[in-house]
Amino acid sequence: MNISDMLILAFANLFRTKLRTFLTVLGVVIGIGALSSMVSFGTGMEKNISDAFKKNDLFTSFTVTAKEIDLEQLSEGNIEDFGKILEKPTTPLTDSILKKIQGIPGVETAFPDILFPSKLKIDEYYETNTNVQAVPAKMGNYQPFNDLLAGEFFKDDSSNSVVIRWETLKRMNLFVQDEEKSVSLTREDSLRGAKIVHPDTLIGKSIQIISKSFKRSGRPVNPLTLVMSSAGDPFNETVTELTICGILKRSDPFTNIRFRGGIIIPTKTAGAIPKLGFSSIWELFDKKQKGTYNSFYIRVNKMENMNFVRKEIEEMEIHAYSVSDQLKEIKRGLIIIDSLLGAIGTVALIIAALGIINTMVMSILERTREIGIMKAIGGSEKEIKLIFFVEAGFIGVIGAIFGLILGWLVTRIANRIINAKLIPQDELPVDLFYFPLWLLLGATAFSILISLAAGLYPAIRAARIDPVKALRHD
Amino acid sequence: MLLKVYNLTKSYFKGKLEIPALREVSFELSEGDFISIVGKSGSGKSTLLNLIGGLDTATSGHIYFRNKDLWDMSRTDLAQHRKYSVGMIFQSFNLIASRNAVENITLALTFGGVPRKDRKQIAIGLLSQVGLEHRIYHKPSELSGGEAQRVAIARAMANNPSLILADEPTGNLDSITSNEIIGLLQQLNKEHGITVIMVTHDQENAKRISKKVIRLHDGRIVKDME
């Protein structure tokens, strides 16, 4: 008796008691469905986060700051220690340090993070406030800056071109058409004067950047005087006319870490614009010397060079900070979530296994005489055992296939509901679940394994049946 | 010598109480014999047949089949013995109810290791040998007693055994059908040289058809009748 004979026999036996087999398989289907959908949520989270890191170029880039700001301590209200950190002497981030960093082998590009507040205006009518982010033209080659909906990234550090984000244009009441997700106006949008525009019509259009700077030279000694001042508006306004050369794609909820400003302009062009040296009130507390920067953005040419470059920089007494540091921790957290979700699914599968044991034992009781006959005509214990074992395995295979289909369907429905209800309308839809090959194979293997384990006892019991008694059995 | 039974004893236990079913039974038979075992119910006839068939193991004594002692056989060896050396026929036919005539026989062929492509053809051949070529796709419930027993005989023949053990094969049948079944067994015995051991309580018939009759009483052989 070979394995194909076993399979045919097992299938025939299971097919004979259709309803019972169906219900038993259904138990496994639900178990595998629960297990796979839950684990796919965990893997989906991990994939989304990993993808976001890649999309934001975080595996090959990091930020260095002059001081180690312990945000955790700050958020816990530990102002005293925070103050001490501010007092600590550190290497200031100057142009000469930047030159040194640029000279480290493996560094593709390094530039100061420049961010300043301004007002944007198109056609005198469409306007919004946003931060302007200055970036070298070279960055147009990398994620996320190379992900353009229309136009191209500026080619020159001193060009008069800008790249604007889809979201910024939306805030300006310009809804840019997008092939990936249709754009529509609500009644309120129309009342506000919003309109839908084709992306190409905005390329080459001029845009005004209205920046502010202090009237007096330098900056106030005490930031409070700025806030409390009754001397009226302490700012000058400067209008700079630039041209839109590209529109950045909409980002989904996982991928907007790298964009710090609503509009991206070339570094040298930014240098020429009179501006405030801060983008948030926090930076006013920073005792920054003139000619120094808050932070540098560094991109290495290869992921493998990250550690080397960081070590070199840290030797200069500069703090290097990479979001990818957190990825390990995030992944560790996700493993815990995964195991927890997997455990819940496993419980469902164990209950299904009890169902299999129950079904098989029942089936043996019913088929006692048949087992006796099989032994009388030459069936060995091993063969009888295998017949029942294969039956259990069969339940596992069928359960796994339909269980994975069920799990997939459940995640599709859940994803739809989440996207419809939870993700704001101007965001791109996300896929929160992910079925990698290892999950498909693993769930199938697990299902078969559990089913075989469940079939072990009934199979042994069937094989041990005394044929003389079984043949007298009714 | 095909079979030698020597000093065979079999006891069952009900709790600590020993119930002897066979006591020191010895006999021999040669290839091509047709013998009957007669006796009242409870005299140990079926027990003897089950022991020879390797469905059960003796308490003591020996059964030599072609000079091989069943006592020395492992459970797997006994399964081989049942598969290839003996074919069993029962009073209640013992066909698998969910399988039709031909499927009941192909199951035996499957256990016997016959390739799948040959099984059906062999099974149909066996069924026509017992005169049932018109009933091959009928389920046991759709067959008369005589027909069911013919299917059982065909199944017992499936793996070419040299010994057929028939446990009251006519017990559930009317006299005409009984004669047909016995005729069939005689035919197998004469034409194919298959040795037959038949358990029956019909002494007259037994005497008429058998070369040898063994009478059992309370587990002992009472008298041999040649």
Coordinates of N, CA and C in Angstrom, one line a residue, chain A residues 1-2 4-5 8-9 16 369-370 373-381 383 387 464 467-468 471, chain B residues 50 55-56 75 79 82-83 88 90 92 94-96 98-99 107-108 110-111 113 116 119 155 159:
Chain A
M1 N 0.9 -1.2 0.0 CA 0.0 0.0 0.0 C 0.9 1.2 0.0
N2 N 0.8 2.0 -1.1 CA 1.7 3.2 -1.1 C 0.9 4.5 -0.7
S4 N -0.2 7.1 -2.3 CA -1.4 7.5 -3.1 C -2.6 6.6 -2.8
D5 N -2.4 5.3 -2.5 CA -3.5 4.5 -2.0 C -4.0 5.0 -0.8
I8 N -6.1 8.2 -1.4 CA -7.4 7.9 -2.0 C -8.3 7.3 -0.9
L9 N -7.8 6.3 -0.1 CA -8.6 5.7 0.9 C -9.0 6.7 2.0
R16 N -17.2 10.0 3.1 CA -18.3 9.2 3.5 C -19.1 9.9 4.5
R369 N -15.6 -2.4 13.2 CA -15.8 -3.7 12.4 C -15.0 -3.6 11.1
E370 N -15.0 -2.4 10.5 CA -14.3 -2.2 9.2 C -12.8 -2.4 9.5
I373 N -12.1 -6.0 9.7 CA -12.1 -6.6 8.3 C -10.8 -6.3 7.6
M374 N -10.4 -5.1 7.7 CA -9.1 -4.7 7.1 C -8.0 -5.6 7.6
K375 N -8.0 -5.8 8.9 CA -6.9 -6.6 9.5 C -7.1 -8.1 9.0
A376 N -8.3 -8.6 8.9 CA -8.5 -10.0 8.5 C -8.1 -10.2 7.1
I377 N -8.2 -9.2 6.2 CA -7.8 -9.4 4.9 C -6.3 -9.0 4.6
G378 N -5.6 -8.7 5.7 CA -4.2 -8.5 5.6 C -3.6 -7.2 6.0
G379 N -4.5 -6.3 6.4 CA -4.0 -4.9 6.8 C -3.1 -5.0 8.0
S380 N -1.9 -4.5 7.9 CA -1.0 -4.5 9.1 C -1.3 -3.3 10.0
E381 N -0.8 -3.4 11.3 CA -1.0 -2.3 12.2 C -0.5 -1.0 11.6
E383 N -0.2 -0.2 8.5 CA -1.0 0.3 7.4 C -2.3 1.0 8.0
I387 N -3.4 4.9 7.6 CA -4.7 5.3 7.0 C -5.3 6.4 7.8
R464 N -4.5 -0.7 17.2 CA -4.4 -1.7 18.3 C -5.7 -2.5 18.5
P467 N -8.7 -7.7 16.2 CA -9.6 -8.0 15.0 C -10.7 -9.0 15.4
V468 N -10.4 -9.9 16.3 CA -11.4 -11.0 16.7 C -12.6 -10.3 17.3
L471 N -14.5 -8.0 14.7 CA -15.3 -8.7 13.8 C -16.6 -9.2 14.4
Chain B
N50 N -9.4 -18.7 14.0 CA -8.8 -17.4 14.1 C -7.3 -17.6 14.4
L55 N -5.2 -14.2 13.3 CA -6.0 -13.1 13.8 C -5.8 -13.0 15.3
D56 N -5.4 -14.1 15.9 CA -5.3 -14.3 17.4 C -4.1 -15.1 17.7
R75 N 3.9 -9.2 14.9 CA 2.5 -8.8 14.4 C 2.5 -8.5 12.9
A79 N 0.4 -10.2 9.9 CA -0.3 -9.5 8.9 C 0.0 -10.0 7.5
R82 N -1.8 -13.3 6.9 CA -3.2 -13.1 6.6 C -3.3 -12.6 5.2
K83 N -2.4 -11.8 4.8 CA -2.4 -11.2 3.5 C -2.3 -12.2 2.4
M88 N -9.9 -15.6 4.5 CA -10.9 -15.9 5.5 C -12.3 -15.6 5.0
F90 N -16.4 -15.5 6.4 CA -17.2 -15.5 7.7 C -18.7 -15.8 7.5
S92 N -21.0 -14.0 8.7 CA -21.7 -12.8 8.4 C -21.1 -12.0 7.3
N94 N -18.9 -10.2 6.4 CA -17.9 -9.1 6.7 C -17.4 -8.4 5.5
L95 N -18.3 -7.9 4.7 CA -18.0 -7.0 3.6 C -18.1 -5.6 4.2
I96 N -17.3 -4.7 3.6 CA -17.4 -3.3 4.0 C -18.6 -2.7 3.4
S98 N -19.8 0.2 2.9 CA -19.8 1.5 2.1 C -19.1 1.2 0.7
R99 N -18.5 0.0 0.5 CA -17.9 -0.3 -0.7 C -18.6 -1.3 -1.5
L107 N -9.8 -3.5 -2.3 CA -9.1 -3.2 -1.0 C -8.2 -4.3 -0.6
A108 N -8.6 -5.5 -0.7 CA -7.7 -6.6 -0.4 C -6.5 -6.6 -1.3
T110 N -5.2 -4.0 -2.7 CA -4.4 -2.9 -2.3 C -3.5 -3.3 -1.2
F111 N -4.1 -4.0 -0.2 CA -3.2 -4.4 0.9 C -2.2 -5.4 0.4
G113 N -0.6 -5.3 -2.2 CA 0.4 -4.6 -3.0 C 0.3 -4.8 -4.5
R116 N -2.2 -0.3 -8.8 CA -3.6 0.2 -8.9 C -4.2 -0.2 -10.3
R119 N -5.7 -3.7 -10.4 CA -6.6 -4.2 -9.4 C -8.0 -4.5 -9.9
R155 N -13.1 -12.2 -2.5 CA -12.1 -11.4 -1.8 C -11.0 -12.3 -1.1
N159 N -5.5 -12.5 -3.0 CA -4.0 -12.5 -3.0 C -3.5 -13.9 -3.1

